[in-house]
Amino acid sequence: MESVREAGGGVTGTVLMRFVWTHGGRNVFLSGSFNRWSELIPMSPVEGCPNVFQAIYDITPGNHQYKFCVDGEWRHDELQPHSTTEYGIVNIVQFNMEANFNPEMIPGSSMELDNEAFTRLVSVSDGILTGGVPSISEADLQVSRHRISVFLTTHTAYELLPQSGKVVALDVDLPVKQAFHILFEQGISMAPLWDFSRGQFVGMLSALDFILILRELGNNGSNLTEEELDTHTISAWKEGKAYLERQIDGHVWPLPRHLIHAGPYDNLKEVALRILQYKVATVPVIHSSSEDSSFPQLLHLASLSGILKCICRYFRHCSGTLPILQLPIGAIPVGSWVPSIGEPSGCPLVMLRPSASLSSALNLLIQAQVSSIPLVDENDSLVDIYCRSDITALAKDKIYTHINLNEMTINQALQLGQDAYSSHELRSQRCQMCLRSDTLHKVMERLANPGVRRLVIVEAGSKRVEGIVTLSDIFRFLLG
């Protein structure tokens, strides 16, 4: 049972109280009527007792109600005095300021609750108290965004360049079939395209192209056959793809495509906004010393991950200057979430079972315009994740030539590519998780790691999927 006792003298008219939670957890917070439910007070683990957390707080005389936020979930301690209110069950404590003070917890006390403040902190869904999260002022939010913006505008894409490395580019006259074998062998999911006749980089070939080609091959009315892949060039595929994309409502709309790229001296904010605006994963960093942009040099492929790494490195030892970094990820409007009961779904989260067909996964990736799909069991607990880049594993041993997309399951497709994961990408990096109570700072540090492009937000213990947050989500929030 939690003990609440005098811990020493506090501010005039107050007493320091010790609150204790004895039921474990990873991140435990306290809030109550004594702070007008305006913030979550962090509770510290007790040394030698891993399941026990405590917090000391100044309490004024009177009746108080409080609750614990454990790993993002509002809970009360059934072993301590508690009372049922219109907002759920809360623990209670009462004391009077007297010469011989002895705090007393009154079971079943009927006390007034600051309804307005409490409603701001928590909400009721299906009779369960949920969603309690700390908040941040608009001023602190704008200060944080301004400081990040200043950093990004004063640093350039040149700082993203590694000390050593290689960038793979493909000639547009290369057969599509050979191109995807190269992507697989090099362990990459995209590459810039070089047009020798024009002497410039003209586009990108990505895993999405391979997905579209496999769907086209599976289409009975397709003009593209497997045999033609041996001679069908990247250039021919890109022209055909552009024609299909321009056909809207039976009309052919002229939508010129050009390579989205950056120069080494473009500032990082410009690069990040370019990636977000055009919804691309990377932008080539290209440098040309001539005025007519001839003889371009491909220096690097800039990504949001690299830019985020720069942000984390710069603010690592002064994170206190960015108040938003201490907010739990569940407290800010980022990512896609599974809607709670009675809540409208904003940006819906798409999920599939591992037994679903590979065809359904590929269709969903295209239709929902997402780069990954969490795979869950019958309890909606996370099992794995299927990403666009996983499709390149089917280039191994020409697997794609003897499979049926409608008959092969997602799980089977992942099994076929498991050797690719071990050689090119750690399996753990593909399926990174976090809790809704994890701070924005912690989430950013994880997303800044190479190969990590998104985090699946799960419920502690059950691994039930609650949402997903991507690099794009983080940058949209940071840049406002």
CSV table of C-alpha atoms in Angstrom, one decimal:
chain,number,residue,atom,x,y,z
A,1,MET,CA,0.0,0.0,0.0
A,2,GLU,CA,1.2,3.5,-0.8
A,3,SER,CA,2.4,5.5,2.2
A,4,VAL,CA,1.7,9.2,2.3
A,5,ARG,CA,3.5,10.9,5.2
A,6,GLU,CA,5.2,14.1,6.2
A,7,ALA,CA,8.6,14.4,4.6
A,8,GLY,CA,9.7,17.7,6.0
A,9,GLY,CA,8.8,21.4,5.9
A,10,GLY,CA,7.9,22.9,2.5
A,11,VAL,CA,6.6,26.3,1.4
A,12,THR,CA,4.6,28.2,4.0
A,13,GLY,CA,1.2,26.5,4.3
A,14,THR,CA,2.3,23.3,2.5
A,15,VAL,CA,3.8,20.0,3.5
A,16,LEU,CA,6.1,17.7,1.5
A,17,MET,CA,4.2,14.5,0.7
A,18,ARG,CA,5.6,11.2,-0.6
A,19,PHE,CA,3.5,9.4,-3.1
A,20,VAL,CA,4.4,5.8,-3.9
A,21,TRP,CA,3.4,3.5,-6.8
A,22,THR,CA,4.3,-0.2,-6.2
A,23,HIS,CA,3.0,-1.9,-9.3
A,24,GLY,CA,5.9,-1.5,-11.7
A,25,GLY,CA,6.1,0.1,-15.1
A,26,ARG,CA,8.7,1.8,-17.3
A,27,ASN,CA,7.5,5.4,-17.1
A,28,VAL,CA,5.4,6.5,-14.2
A,29,PHE,CA,3.9,9.9,-13.5
A,30,LEU,CA,1.7,11.5,-10.9
A,31,SER,CA,-1.0,14.2,-11.2
A,32,GLY,CA,-3.8,15.4,-9.1
A,33,SER,CA,-6.0,18.2,-7.8
A,34,PHE,CA,-3.1,19.5,-5.8
A,35,ASN,CA,-1.5,20.8,-9.1
A,36,ARG,CA,-4.9,21.4,-10.7
A,37,TRP,CA,-4.2,18.4,-13.0
A,38,SER,CA,-1.9,20.8,-15.0
A,39,GLU,CA,1.1,18.6,-15.4
A,40,LEU,CA,2.5,15.1,-14.9
A,41,ILE,CA,5.1,14.8,-12.1
A,42,PRO,CA,7.8,12.2,-12.9
A,43,MET,CA,8.1,9.4,-10.4
A,44,SER,CA,11.6,8.0,-9.7
A,45,PRO,CA,12.3,4.2,-9.2
A,46,VAL,CA,13.3,3.3,-5.7
A,47,GLU,CA,16.8,1.8,-5.5
A,48,GLY,CA,16.7,-2.0,-5.0
A,49,CYS,CA,12.9,-2.1,-5.7
A,50,PRO,CA,12.4,-2.1,-9.4
A,51,ASN,CA,8.6,-2.1,-9.2
A,52,VAL,CA,8.4,0.8,-6.8
A,53,PHE,CA,8.3,4.5,-7.9
A,54,GLN,CA,8.1,7.5,-5.7
A,55,ALA,CA,7.6,11.3,-6.0
A,56,ILE,CA,7.7,14.1,-3.4
A,57,TYR,CA,5.4,17.1,-3.8
A,58,ASP,CA,4.2,20.1,-1.9
A,59,ILE,CA,0.6,19.7,-0.8
A,60,THR,CA,-1.6,22.4,0.6
A,61,PRO,CA,-4.1,21.5,3.4
A,62,GLY,CA,-7.5,20.1,2.2
A,63,ASN,CA,-8.9,17.2,0.3
A,64,HIS,CA,-7.0,16.0,-2.8
A,65,GLN,CA,-7.5,13.5,-5.6
A,66,TYR,CA,-4.8,12.0,-7.7
A,67,LYS,CA,-4.0,9.3,-10.2
A,68,PHE,CA,-0.9,7.6,-11.7
A,69,CYS,CA,0.0,7.6,-15.4
A,70,VAL,CA,1.8,4.3,-16.0
A,71,ASP,CA,3.4,3.8,-19.5
A,72,GLY,CA,0.8,6.1,-21.0
A,73,GLU,CA,-2.2,4.6,-19.2
A,74,TRP,CA,-4.2,6.3,-16.4
A,75,ARG,CA,-4.4,4.0,-13.3
A,76,HIS,CA,-5.4,4.2,-9.7
A,77,ASP,CA,-4.0,2.1,-6.8
A,78,GLU,CA,-6.7,-0.3,-5.6
A,79,LEU,CA,-4.8,-0.9,-2.4
A,80,GLN,CA,-5.1,2.8,-1.4
A,81,PRO,CA,-8.2,4.8,-0.5
A,82,HIS,CA,-10.1,5.6,-3.7
A,83,SER,CA,-13.4,7.1,-4.8
A,84,THR,CA,-15.5,6.8,-7.9
A,85,THR,CA,-16.3,10.1,-9.7
A,86,GLU,CA,-17.9,11.0,-13.0
A,87,TYR,CA,-14.5,10.9,-14.5
A,88,GLY,CA,-13.6,7.4,-13.2
A,89,ILE,CA,-11.8,6.1,-10.1
A,90,VAL,CA,-9.2,8.3,-8.3
A,91,ASN,CA,-7.1,7.9,-5.2
A,92,ILE,CA,-7.8,10.3,-2.4
A,93,VAL,CA,-6.0,12.0,0.5
A,94,GLN,CA,-7.0,14.5,3.1
A,95,PHE,CA,-5.1,16.5,5.8
A,96,ASN,CA,-5.4,19.6,8.0
A,97,MET,CA,-2.6,21.9,9.0
A,98,GLU,CA,-2.3,21.5,12.7
A,99,ALA,CA,0.5,21.5,15.3
A,100,ASN,CA,0.7,17.7,15.4
A,101,PHE,CA,0.1,17.0,11.8
A,102,ASN,CA,-0.9,13.5,10.8
A,103,PRO,CA,-2.0,13.2,7.2
A,104,GLU,CA,-5.0,10.9,6.8
A,105,MET,CA,-6.4,9.2,3.8
A,106,ILE,CA,-10.2,9.0,3.9
A,107,PRO,CA,-11.8,6.1,2.1
A,108,GLY,CA,-14.8,7.0,0.1
A,109,SER,CA,-14.5,10.8,0.7
A,110,SER,CA,-16.7,12.9,-1.5
A,111,MET,CA,-14.7,15.9,-2.7
A,112,GLU,CA,-15.1,18.5,-5.4
A,113,LEU,CA,-13.0,18.0,-8.5
A,114,ASP,CA,-11.6,20.8,-10.7
A,115,ASN,CA,-13.6,19.5,-13.6
A,116,GLU,CA,-12.3,22.0,-16.2
A,117,ALA,CA,-8.6,21.3,-15.4
A,118,PHE,CA,-9.1,17.6,-15.1
A,119,THR,CA,-10.9,17.5,-18.5
A,120,ARG,CA,-8.0,19.3,-20.1
A,121,LEU,CA,-5.6,16.5,-18.9
A,122,VAL,CA,-7.7,13.4,-19.4
A,123,SER,CA,-10.6,12.2,-21.4
A,124,VAL,CA,-13.2,9.4,-20.9
A,125,SER,CA,-13.5,6.6,-23.5
A,126,ASP,CA,-15.7,3.6,-22.9
A,127,GLY,CA,-15.6,4.2,-19.1
A,128,ILE,CA,-11.7,4.1,-19.0
A,129,LEU,CA,-9.6,7.1,-18.1
A,130,THR,CA,-7.2,7.5,-20.9
A,131,GLY,CA,-4.9,9.9,-22.7
A,132,GLY,CA,-3.3,11.9,-19.8
A,133,VAL,CA,-0.3,13.6,-21.2
A,134,PRO,CA,1.7,16.7,-20.3
A,135,SER,CA,1.1,19.8,-22.3
A,136,ILE,CA,3.3,22.6,-23.5
A,137,SER,CA,2.6,26.3,-24.0
A,138,GLU,CA,2.3,27.8,-27.5
A,139,ALA,CA,5.2,30.1,-26.6
A,140,ASP,CA,7.5,27.1,-25.8
A,141,LEU,CA,6.4,25.3,-28.9
A,142,GLN,CA,7.2,28.3,-31.1
A,143,VAL,CA,10.6,28.9,-29.3
A,144,SER,CA,11.6,25.3,-29.9
A,145,ARG,CA,10.6,25.4,-33.6
A,146,HIS,CA,12.4,28.7,-34.1
A,147,ARG,CA,15.6,27.3,-32.6
A,148,ILE,CA,15.5,24.2,-34.8
A,149,SER,CA,14.7,26.4,-37.9
A,150,VAL,CA,17.7,28.6,-37.1
A,151,PHE,CA,19.9,25.6,-36.9
A,152,LEU,CA,18.7,24.1,-40.2
A,153,THR,CA,19.0,27.4,-42.1
A,154,THR,CA,22.6,28.0,-40.9
A,155,HIS,CA,23.8,24.5,-41.9
A,156,THR,CA,24.1,23.1,-45.4
A,157,ALA,CA,23.7,19.8,-47.2
A,158,TYR,CA,27.5,19.6,-47.4
A,159,GLU,CA,27.5,18.6,-43.7
A,160,LEU,CA,25.5,15.5,-44.6
A,161,LEU,CA,28.3,14.1,-46.7
A,162,PRO,CA,30.1,11.2,-45.0
A,163,GLN,CA,33.9,11.1,-44.8
A,164,SER,CA,33.9,8.1,-47.2
A,165,GLY,CA,31.3,6.0,-49.0
A,166,LYS,CA,29.8,5.3,-52.3
A,167,VAL,CA,26.6,6.3,-54.2
A,168,VAL,CA,25.2,3.9,-56.8
A,169,ALA,CA,23.7,5.4,-60.0
A,170,LEU,CA,22.1,3.5,-62.9
A,171,ASP,CA,22.1,4.3,-66.6
A,172,VAL,CA,18.6,4.8,-68.0
A,173,ASP,CA,19.4,2.4,-70.9
A,174,LEU,CA,19.9,-0.4,-68.5
A,175,PRO,CA,17.2,-3.2,-68.7
A,176,VAL,CA,14.7,-3.0,-65.8
A,177,LYS,CA,15.4,-6.6,-64.9
A,178,GLN,CA,19.1,-6.0,-64.4
A,179,ALA,CA,18.5,-2.8,-62.5
A,180,PHE,CA,16.5,-4.5,-59.8
A,181,HIS,CA,19.1,-7.2,-59.4
A,182,ILE,CA,21.6,-4.5,-58.8
A,183,LEU,CA,19.5,-2.9,-56.2
A,184,PHE,CA,19.2,-6.2,-54.4
A,185,GLU,CA,22.9,-7.0,-54.7
A,186,GLN,CA,23.9,-3.6,-53.4
A,187,GLY,CA,21.4,-3.7,-50.6
A,188,ILE,CA,19.7,-0.4,-51.6
A,189,SER,CA,16.1,0.4,-52.3
A,190,MET,CA,16.7,3.3,-54.8
A,191,ALA,CA,19.3,4.8,-57.1
A,192,PRO,CA,19.6,8.0,-59.2
A,193,LEU,CA,19.3,7.6,-63.0
A,194,TRP,CA,22.0,8.9,-65.4
A,195,ASP,CA,21.2,9.8,-69.0
A,196,PHE,CA,24.4,9.6,-70.9
A,197,SER,CA,23.0,11.2,-74.0
A,198,ARG,CA,21.9,14.3,-72.1
A,199,GLY,CA,24.9,14.3,-69.7
A,200,GLN,CA,22.8,14.7,-66.6
A,201,PHE,CA,20.8,12.9,-63.8
A,202,VAL,CA,17.2,12.6,-64.8
A,203,GLY,CA,15.3,10.8,-62.0
A,204,MET,CA,15.3,8.0,-59.5
A,205,LEU,CA,14.5,4.3,-59.6
A,206,SER,CA,13.0,2.9,-56.4
A,207,ALA,CA,11.4,-0.1,-54.9
A,208,LEU,CA,8.0,1.5,-55.8
A,209,ASP,CA,8.9,1.0,-59.4
A,210,PHE,CA,9.5,-2.7,-58.8
A,211,ILE,CA,6.1,-3.0,-57.1
A,212,LEU,CA,4.3,-1.3,-60.0
A,213,ILE,CA,6.1,-3.6,-62.5
A,214,LEU,CA,5.2,-6.7,-60.6
A,215,ARG,CA,1.5,-5.6,-60.5
A,216,GLU,CA,1.7,-4.9,-64.2
A,217,LEU,CA,3.1,-8.3,-64.9
A,218,GLY,CA,0.3,-9.8,-62.9
A,219,ASN,CA,-2.3,-7.9,-64.9
A,220,ASN,CA,-3.8,-10.0,-67.6
A,221,GLY,CA,-4.3,-7.0,-69.8
A,222,SER,CA,-0.7,-5.8,-69.5
A,223,ASN,CA,1.4,-4.9,-72.4
A,224,LEU,CA,4.5,-5.8,-70.4
A,225,THR,CA,5.6,-9.4,-70.3
A,226,GLU,CA,8.3,-11.2,-68.3
A,227,GLU,CA,10.4,-11.7,-71.4
A,228,GLU,CA,10.3,-8.0,-72.2
A,229,LEU,CA,11.9,-7.2,-68.9
A,230,ASP,CA,15.2,-8.5,-70.3
A,231,THR,CA,15.1,-5.7,-72.9
A,232,HIS,CA,12.7,-3.2,-71.4
A,233,THR,CA,14.9,-0.3,-70.4
A,234,ILE,CA,14.5,2.0,-67.4
A,235,SER,CA,13.9,4.9,-69.7
A,236,ALA,CA,11.0,3.0,-71.5
A,237,TRP,CA,9.5,2.0,-68.2
A,238,LYS,CA,9.6,5.6,-66.8
A,239,GLU,CA,7.9,6.9,-69.9
A,240,GLY,CA,5.2,4.3,-69.7
A,241,LYS,CA,4.7,5.0,-66.0
A,242,ALA,CA,4.5,8.7,-66.5
A,243,TYR,CA,1.8,8.2,-69.2
A,244,LEU,CA,-0.3,6.1,-66.9
A,245,GLU,CA,0.1,8.6,-64.0
A,246,ARG,CA,-1.1,11.4,-66.3
A,247,GLN,CA,-4.4,9.6,-67.2
A,248,ILE,CA,-7.0,11.1,-64.9
A,249,ASP,CA,-10.7,10.7,-65.6
A,250,GLY,CA,-10.0,9.6,-69.2
A,251,HIS,CA,-7.9,12.8,-69.9
A,252,VAL,CA,-4.2,13.0,-70.4
A,253,TRP,CA,-2.8,15.8,-68.2
A,254,PRO,CA,0.7,17.2,-69.0
A,255,LEU,CA,2.6,16.7,-65.7
A,256,PRO,CA,6.2,17.2,-66.5
A,257,ARG,CA,8.6,15.2,-64.2
A,258,HIS,CA,12.0,16.5,-63.2
A,259,LEU,CA,14.6,15.3,-60.8
A,260,ILE,CA,14.2,16.6,-57.3
A,261,HIS,CA,17.7,17.4,-56.1
A,262,ALA,CA,19.8,19.7,-53.9
A,263,GLY,CA,23.1,21.4,-54.1
A,264,PRO,CA,25.8,21.0,-51.5
A,265,TYR,CA,25.3,24.6,-50.3
A,266,ASP,CA,21.5,24.4,-49.9
A,267,ASN,CA,20.6,24.8,-46.3
A,268,LEU,CA,19.2,21.8,-44.5
A,269,LYS,CA,15.8,23.4,-44.0
A,270,GLU,CA,15.4,23.7,-47.8
A,271,VAL,CA,16.4,20.1,-48.3
A,272,ALA,CA,13.9,18.9,-45.6
A,273,LEU,CA,11.1,20.9,-47.0
A,274,ARG,CA,11.8,19.6,-50.5
A,275,ILE,CA,11.6,16.0,-49.3
A,276,LEU,CA,8.3,16.7,-47.6
A,277,GLN,CA,6.8,18.7,-50.4
A,278,TYR,CA,7.5,16.1,-53.1
A,279,LYS,CA,7.0,13.1,-50.8
A,280,VAL,CA,10.3,11.5,-51.7
A,281,ALA,CA,12.6,9.4,-49.5
A,282,THR,CA,15.8,11.0,-50.6
A,283,VAL,CA,17.2,13.8,-52.8
A,284,PRO,CA,20.5,13.5,-54.6
A,285,VAL,CA,23.1,16.1,-53.7
A,286,ILE,CA,24.6,17.2,-57.0
A,287,HIS,CA,27.4,19.6,-57.6
A,288,SER,CA,28.5,21.2,-60.9
A,289,SER,CA,31.3,23.7,-61.2
A,290,SER,CA,30.2,25.0,-64.5
A,291,GLU,CA,27.5,27.7,-65.0
A,292,ASP,CA,25.5,25.5,-67.4
A,293,SER,CA,25.4,22.6,-64.9
A,294,SER,CA,27.3,20.4,-67.2
A,295,PHE,CA,29.5,17.6,-65.8
A,296,PRO,CA,27.4,17.1,-62.6
A,297,GLN,CA,28.9,15.2,-59.7
A,298,LEU,CA,26.7,13.0,-57.6
A,299,LEU,CA,28.0,13.5,-54.0
A,300,HIS,CA,25.4,12.0,-51.7
A,301,LEU,CA,21.7,11.0,-51.2
A,302,ALA,CA,20.3,13.3,-48.6
A,303,SER,CA,17.5,12.0,-46.4
A,304,LEU,CA,15.5,13.1,-43.4
A,305,SER,CA,17.3,10.6,-41.3
A,306,GLY,CA,20.7,12.3,-41.9
A,307,ILE,CA,19.2,15.7,-41.2
A,308,LEU,CA,17.6,14.5,-38.0
A,309,LYS,CA,21.0,13.0,-36.9
A,310,CYS,CA,22.5,16.5,-37.3
A,311,ILE,CA,19.7,18.0,-35.1
A,312,CYS,CA,20.2,15.4,-32.4
A,313,ARG,CA,23.9,15.8,-32.4
A,314,TYR,CA,23.7,19.6,-32.2
A,315,PHE,CA,21.1,19.7,-29.4
A,316,ARG,CA,22.3,16.6,-27.5
A,317,HIS,CA,24.0,18.5,-24.7
A,318,CYS,CA,21.5,21.4,-24.6
A,319,SER,CA,18.2,19.7,-25.1
A,320,GLY,CA,16.8,21.9,-22.3
A,321,THR,CA,16.7,24.7,-24.8
A,322,LEU,CA,14.0,22.8,-26.7
A,323,PRO,CA,11.0,22.3,-24.3
A,324,ILE,CA,9.1,20.2,-26.9
A,325,LEU,CA,11.7,17.4,-26.6
A,326,GLN,CA,10.5,16.3,-23.2
A,327,LEU,CA,6.9,15.8,-24.4
A,328,PRO,CA,5.7,12.2,-24.7
A,329,ILE,CA,5.1,11.2,-28.3
A,330,GLY,CA,1.4,10.6,-27.4
A,331,ALA,CA,1.1,14.2,-26.4
A,332,ILE,CA,1.8,15.8,-29.8
A,333,PRO,CA,-0.1,15.6,-33.1
A,334,VAL,CA,2.2,13.3,-35.1
A,335,GLY,CA,1.9,9.9,-36.8
A,336,SER,CA,-1.0,7.7,-37.6
A,337,TRP,CA,-3.0,6.2,-34.7
A,338,VAL,CA,-5.5,3.5,-34.1
A,339,PRO,CA,-8.6,5.5,-33.1
A,340,SER,CA,-10.0,5.0,-29.6
A,341,ILE,CA,-13.7,3.9,-29.2
A,342,GLY,CA,-15.9,6.8,-30.2
A,343,GLU,CA,-13.1,8.9,-31.6
A,344,PRO,CA,-13.0,9.9,-35.3
A,345,SER,CA,-10.0,8.6,-37.2
A,346,GLY,CA,-7.9,11.4,-38.6
A,347,CYS,CA,-5.0,9.8,-40.5
A,348,PRO,CA,-6.0,6.1,-40.3
A,349,LEU,CA,-3.4,3.4,-39.5
A,350,VAL,CA,-3.5,0.5,-41.9
A,351,MET,CA,-2.5,-3.0,-40.7
A,352,LEU,CA,-2.6,-6.5,-42.1
A,353,ARG,CA,-2.3,-10.1,-40.9
A,354,PRO,CA,0.9,-12.0,-41.9
A,355,SER,CA,-1.4,-14.5,-43.7
A,356,ALA,CA,-2.8,-11.8,-46.0
A,357,SER,CA,-1.7,-12.1,-49.7
A,358,LEU,CA,1.3,-10.3,-50.9
A,359,SER,CA,-0.9,-8.7,-53.6
A,360,SER,CA,-3.1,-7.1,-50.9
A,361,ALA,CA,0.1,-5.6,-49.2
A,362,LEU,CA,1.4,-4.1,-52.4
A,363,ASN,CA,-2.0,-2.7,-53.3
A,364,LEU,CA,-2.3,-1.1,-49.8
A,365,LEU,CA,1.2,0.4,-50.0
A,366,ILE,CA,0.2,2.1,-53.2
A,367,GLN,CA,-3.4,3.1,-52.4
A,368,ALA,CA,-2.7,4.3,-48.9
A,369,GLN,CA,0.5,6.0,-50.0
A,370,VAL,CA,2.5,4.6,-47.1
A,371,SER,CA,6.0,3.1,-47.0
A,372,SER,CA,5.2,0.3,-44.5
A,373,ILE,CA,2.4,-1.8,-43.0
A,374,PRO,CA,2.5,-3.2,-39.5
A,375,LEU,CA,1.7,-7.0,-39.4
A,376,VAL,CA,-0.4,-8.0,-36.4
A,377,ASP,CA,-1.9,-11.2,-34.9
A,378,GLU,CA,-5.5,-11.7,-33.9
A,379,ASN,CA,-5.0,-9.5,-30.8
A,380,ASP,CA,-3.5,-6.7,-32.9
A,381,SER,CA,-0.1,-7.3,-31.3
A,382,LEU,CA,2.9,-6.5,-33.5
A,383,VAL,CA,4.4,-9.5,-35.3
A,384,ASP,CA,6.5,-7.9,-38.1
A,385,ILE,CA,6.3,-5.1,-40.6
A,386,TYR,CA,6.2,-5.1,-44.4
A,387,CYS,CA,8.0,-2.2,-46.2
A,388,ARG,CA,8.3,-1.1,-49.8
A,389,SER,CA,12.0,-1.9,-49.8
A,390,ASP,CA,11.2,-5.6,-48.9
A,391,ILE,CA,10.1,-6.1,-52.5
A,392,THR,CA,13.7,-6.0,-53.8
A,393,ALA,CA,14.3,-9.3,-52.0
A,394,LEU,CA,12.2,-11.0,-54.7
A,395,ALA,CA,14.9,-10.2,-57.2
A,396,LYS,CA,17.1,-12.9,-55.5
A,397,ASP,CA,17.3,-15.9,-57.8
A,398,LYS,CA,14.5,-14.4,-59.9
A,399,ILE,CA,11.9,-15.4,-57.3
A,400,TYR,CA,9.4,-12.9,-58.8
A,401,THR,CA,9.3,-15.0,-62.0
A,402,HIS,CA,7.7,-18.0,-60.4
A,403,ILE,CA,5.3,-16.6,-57.8
A,404,ASN,CA,1.7,-15.6,-57.8
A,405,LEU,CA,1.1,-12.4,-55.9
A,406,ASN,CA,-2.4,-13.4,-55.0
A,407,GLU,CA,-1.4,-16.8,-53.6
A,408,MET,CA,1.8,-15.9,-51.8
A,409,THR,CA,1.3,-14.6,-48.2
A,410,ILE,CA,3.2,-11.7,-46.8
A,411,ASN,CA,4.8,-14.0,-44.3
A,412,GLN,CA,6.1,-16.3,-47.1
A,413,ALA,CA,7.5,-13.3,-48.9
A,414,LEU,CA,9.4,-12.2,-45.9
A,415,GLN,CA,10.7,-15.7,-45.3
A,416,LEU,CA,12.0,-15.7,-48.9
A,417,GLY,CA,13.9,-12.5,-48.3
A,418,GLN,CA,15.3,-13.4,-44.8
A,419,ASP,CA,18.8,-13.9,-46.2
A,420,ALA,CA,18.7,-10.4,-47.5
A,421,TYR,CA,17.8,-9.0,-44.1
A,422,SER,CA,20.8,-10.6,-42.5
A,423,SER,CA,23.2,-9.4,-45.1
A,424,HIS,CA,22.0,-5.9,-45.8
A,425,GLU,CA,19.8,-4.8,-42.9
A,426,LEU,CA,19.5,-5.9,-39.3
A,427,ARG,CA,16.1,-7.4,-38.7
A,428,SER,CA,15.8,-5.4,-35.5
A,429,GLN,CA,16.2,-2.2,-37.4
A,430,ARG,CA,13.2,-3.1,-39.6
A,431,CYS,CA,10.8,-3.4,-36.7
A,432,GLN,CA,11.7,-0.7,-34.2
A,433,MET,CA,9.1,0.0,-31.5
A,434,CYS,CA,8.4,2.7,-28.9
A,435,LEU,CA,5.7,3.6,-26.3
A,436,ARG,CA,3.3,6.5,-26.4
A,437,SER,CA,5.0,7.7,-23.2
A,438,ASP,CA,8.4,7.8,-24.7
A,439,THR,CA,9.6,11.4,-25.1
A,440,LEU,CA,10.0,13.1,-28.5
A,441,HIS,CA,13.7,13.3,-27.8
A,442,LYS,CA,14.0,9.6,-27.3
A,443,VAL,CA,12.0,8.9,-30.5
A,444,MET,CA,14.2,11.3,-32.5
A,445,GLU,CA,17.3,9.6,-31.3
A,446,ARG,CA,16.0,6.3,-32.5
A,447,LEU,CA,14.9,7.6,-35.8
A,448,ALA,CA,18.3,9.2,-36.4
A,449,ASN,CA,19.9,5.7,-36.5
A,450,PRO,CA,20.8,4.4,-39.9
A,451,GLY,CA,18.2,2.1,-41.4
A,452,VAL,CA,15.4,3.2,-39.0
A,453,ARG,CA,12.7,5.0,-40.9
A,454,ARG,CA,9.7,4.6,-38.7
A,455,LEU,CA,8.8,3.4,-35.1
A,456,VAL,CA,5.7,1.3,-34.4
A,457,ILE,CA,4.0,2.6,-31.2
A,458,VAL,CA,2.9,-0.3,-29.1
A,459,GLU,CA,1.2,-0.9,-25.8
A,460,ALA,CA,3.7,-2.0,-23.0
A,461,GLY,CA,3.6,-5.7,-22.4
A,462,SER,CA,1.0,-6.8,-25.0
A,463,LYS,CA,2.8,-5.1,-28.0
A,464,ARG,CA,-0.7,-4.2,-29.2
A,465,VAL,CA,-0.2,-1.7,-32.0
A,466,GLU,CA,-1.4,1.8,-31.1
A,467,GLY,CA,0.2,3.9,-33.9
A,468,ILE,CA,3.2,4.5,-36.1
A,469,VAL,CA,5.4,7.5,-36.4
A,470,THR,CA,7.7,8.2,-39.3
A,471,LEU,CA,10.6,10.6,-40.1
A,472,SER,CA,8.2,12.7,-42.2
A,473,ASP,CA,5.8,13.0,-39.3
A,474,ILE,CA,8.5,14.3,-37.0
A,475,PHE,CA,9.7,16.9,-39.5
A,476,ARG,CA,6.2,18.1,-40.2
A,477,PHE,CA,5.8,18.8,-36.5
A,478,LEU,CA,9.3,20.3,-36.0
A,479,LEU,CA,8.9,22.6,-38.9
A,480,GLY,CA,5.3,23.6,-38.1
